[in-house]
Coordinates of C-alpha atoms in Angstrom, one line a residue:
N1 CA 116.6 103.8 63.6
L2 CA 115.0 104.8 60.3
A3 CA 112.4 102.1 60.6
K4 CA 111.5 103.3 64.1
A5 CA 111.2 106.9 63.0
F6 CA 108.9 105.7 60.1
F7 CA 106.6 103.8 62.5
V8 CA 106.4 106.7 64.9
L9 CA 105.5 109.1 62.1
L10 CA 103.0 106.5 60.8
A11 CA 101.4 106.2 64.3
L12 CA 101.2 110.0 64.7
L13 CA 99.7 110.6 61.3
P14 CA 96.1 110.3 62.5
V15 CA 96.7 112.7 65.4
G16 CA 98.2 115.2 63.0
L17 CA 95.3 114.9 60.7
L18 CA 92.8 115.4 63.4
V19 CA 94.6 118.5 64.7
W20 CA 94.8 119.9 61.2
L21 CA 91.0 119.4 60.8
A22 CA 90.3 120.9 64.2
I23 CA 92.3 124.1 63.9
P24 CA 89.6 126.0 62.0
Q25 CA 87.1 125.2 64.9
F26 CA 89.3 126.6 67.7
P27 CA 87.8 130.2 67.5
L28 CA 84.3 128.7 68.2
L29 CA 85.7 126.7 71.1
W30 CA 87.4 129.6 72.8
A31 CA 84.3 131.7 72.8
D32 CA 82.0 129.0 74.3
H33 CA 82.1 129.5 78.1
S34 CA 79.7 126.7 78.8
Y35 CA 82.1 124.2 77.1
W36 CA 84.9 125.3 79.5
Q37 CA 82.5 125.2 82.5
N38 CA 81.5 121.6 81.6
Y39 CA 85.1 120.7 81.0
A40 CA 86.1 121.9 84.4
I41 CA 83.2 119.9 86.0
S42 CA 84.4 116.8 84.1
L43 CA 87.9 117.3 85.2
M44 CA 86.9 117.7 88.8
L45 CA 84.7 114.5 88.7
T46 CA 87.5 112.6 87.1
T47 CA 90.0 113.7 89.8
V48 CA 87.6 112.8 92.6
I49 CA 86.9 109.4 91.0
M50 CA 90.5 108.6 90.6
M51 CA 91.4 109.6 94.2
F52 CA 88.7 107.5 95.8
Q53 CA 89.1 104.7 93.3
M54 CA 92.7 104.3 94.3
M55 CA 91.9 104.4 98.0
V56 CA 89.2 101.7 97.6
A57 CA 91.2 99.6 95.2
L58 CA 94.4 99.6 97.3
L59 CA 92.6 98.6 100.4
A60 CA 90.5 96.0 98.7
A61 CA 93.5 94.5 96.9
Y62 CA 95.5 94.5 100.1
G63 CA 92.7 92.6 101.8
L64 CA 92.5 90.2 98.9
A65 CA 96.2 89.6 98.9
R66 CA 96.5 89.0 102.6
W67 CA 93.4 86.9 103.0
N68 CA 94.2 83.2 103.3
G69 CA 90.6 81.8 103.3
Q70 CA 89.2 79.3 100.8
I71 CA 86.8 81.8 99.4
R72 CA 89.6 84.1 98.3
N73 CA 90.1 82.5 94.9
S74 CA 86.4 82.7 94.2
V75 CA 86.3 86.4 95.1
Y76 CA 89.4 86.9 92.9
L77 CA 87.7 85.0 90.0
L78 CA 84.6 87.2 90.5
Y79 CA 86.8 90.4 90.1
C80 CA 88.4 88.8 87.0
L81 CA 85.0 88.1 85.5
L82 CA 83.6 91.6 86.4
T83 CA 86.6 93.1 84.6
L84 CA 85.8 91.2 81.5
L85 CA 82.1 92.2 81.4
P86 CA 81.2 94.8 78.8
V87 CA 80.0 98.1 80.2
Q88 CA 76.7 97.7 78.4
V89 CA 75.8 94.6 80.5
M90 CA 76.0 96.7 83.7
L91 CA 74.0 99.7 82.4
L92 CA 70.6 98.5 83.5
P93 CA 71.7 97.3 87.0
N94 CA 73.5 100.5 87.5
Y95 CA 70.5 102.5 86.5
L96 CA 68.2 100.5 88.8
I97 CA 70.6 101.0 91.7
C98 CA 70.8 104.7 91.1
R99 CA 67.1 105.0 90.8
E100 CA 66.5 103.2 94.0
L101 CA 69.0 105.3 95.8
G102 CA 67.5 108.5 94.4
L103 CA 70.8 109.4 92.6
L104 CA 69.5 109.7 89.0
N105 CA 70.9 112.8 87.2
T106 CA 73.4 113.6 90.0
Q107 CA 77.1 113.9 90.0
L108 CA 77.3 111.6 93.0
A109 CA 76.0 108.8 90.9
I110 CA 78.8 109.3 88.4
V111 CA 81.4 109.3 91.2
L112 CA 80.0 106.2 92.9
L113 CA 79.8 104.2 89.7
G114 CA 83.4 105.2 88.8
V115 CA 84.9 104.6 92.3
F116 CA 84.0 101.0 92.5
S117 CA 85.7 99.7 89.4
P118 CA 86.9 96.1 89.5
L119 CA 89.8 96.6 87.1
S120 CA 92.0 98.5 89.5
V121 CA 91.3 96.0 92.3
F122 CA 92.1 93.1 89.9
L123 CA 95.4 94.6 88.8
L124 CA 96.5 95.7 92.3
A125 CA 95.5 92.4 93.9
R126 CA 97.5 90.5 91.3
S127 CA 100.5 92.7 91.9
M128 CA 100.2 92.4 95.7
Q129 CA 99.9 88.6 95.5
R130 CA 103.4 88.5 93.9
I131 CA 105.0 90.0 97.1
R132 CA 106.8 87.3 99.0
K133 CA 105.2 86.3 102.3
E134 CA 108.6 86.3 104.0
Q135 CA 108.6 90.1 103.9
S136 CA 105.4 90.5 105.7
E137 CA 106.3 87.8 108.2
A138 CA 109.6 89.5 109.0
A139 CA 107.8 92.8 109.5
L140 CA 105.2 91.1 111.8
L141 CA 108.0 89.6 113.9
D142 CA 109.5 93.1 114.2
G143 CA 106.2 94.3 115.6
A144 CA 104.5 95.8 112.6
G145 CA 100.8 95.9 112.4
E146 CA 98.5 95.5 109.4
W147 CA 98.6 99.2 108.6
D148 CA 102.4 99.2 108.8
L149 CA 102.5 96.2 106.4
F150 CA 100.3 98.1 104.0
R151 CA 102.2 101.3 104.1
Y152 CA 105.8 100.2 104.3
I153 CA 105.8 96.8 102.6
Y154 CA 102.9 96.5 100.1
L155 CA 102.3 100.1 99.0
P156 CA 105.8 100.9 97.9
Q157 CA 106.1 97.7 95.9
V158 CA 102.8 98.2 94.0
K159 CA 103.3 102.0 93.4
D160 CA 103.9 101.5 89.7
T161 CA 100.9 99.2 89.3
A162 CA 98.8 101.8 91.1
W163 CA 99.8 104.5 88.7
I164 CA 98.9 102.2 85.8
A165 CA 95.6 101.2 87.4
A166 CA 94.8 104.9 87.9
G167 CA 95.4 105.5 84.2
L168 CA 98.2 107.9 84.7

């Protein structure tokens, strides 16, 4: 127990140091209204991105998990490779796409580039592929449709993975 406490304190030491250095700067921060306005905008954009990213990722992962075609493994590999790409590699293509769509210097560009992230689709698809086919087959025999399968079979079983993919 003593060793665990030591490692926790050791891990929290940089955080404490940063807070100690930042305390003298707090009066400057409280008076700066533009900071708080930009912070609120950033918080709003992050919330919108996370909501839409989860909707897109859950539906795409469900389609990837339920798809039985030969191309599925190639698509899944593409998602895997896109996850491994450094962000810097995609800067120029993202810029060119936003320029062609007329979205440069807009908040919509930030939202669209954040919503279509391959990492959450990759994580959720992998989690959904682990769900046994017998569960969905039994639900289909009982008269469930695809939407029912998604809502009542797949979604509850990947709820924890969805929270992790959302970053919460």
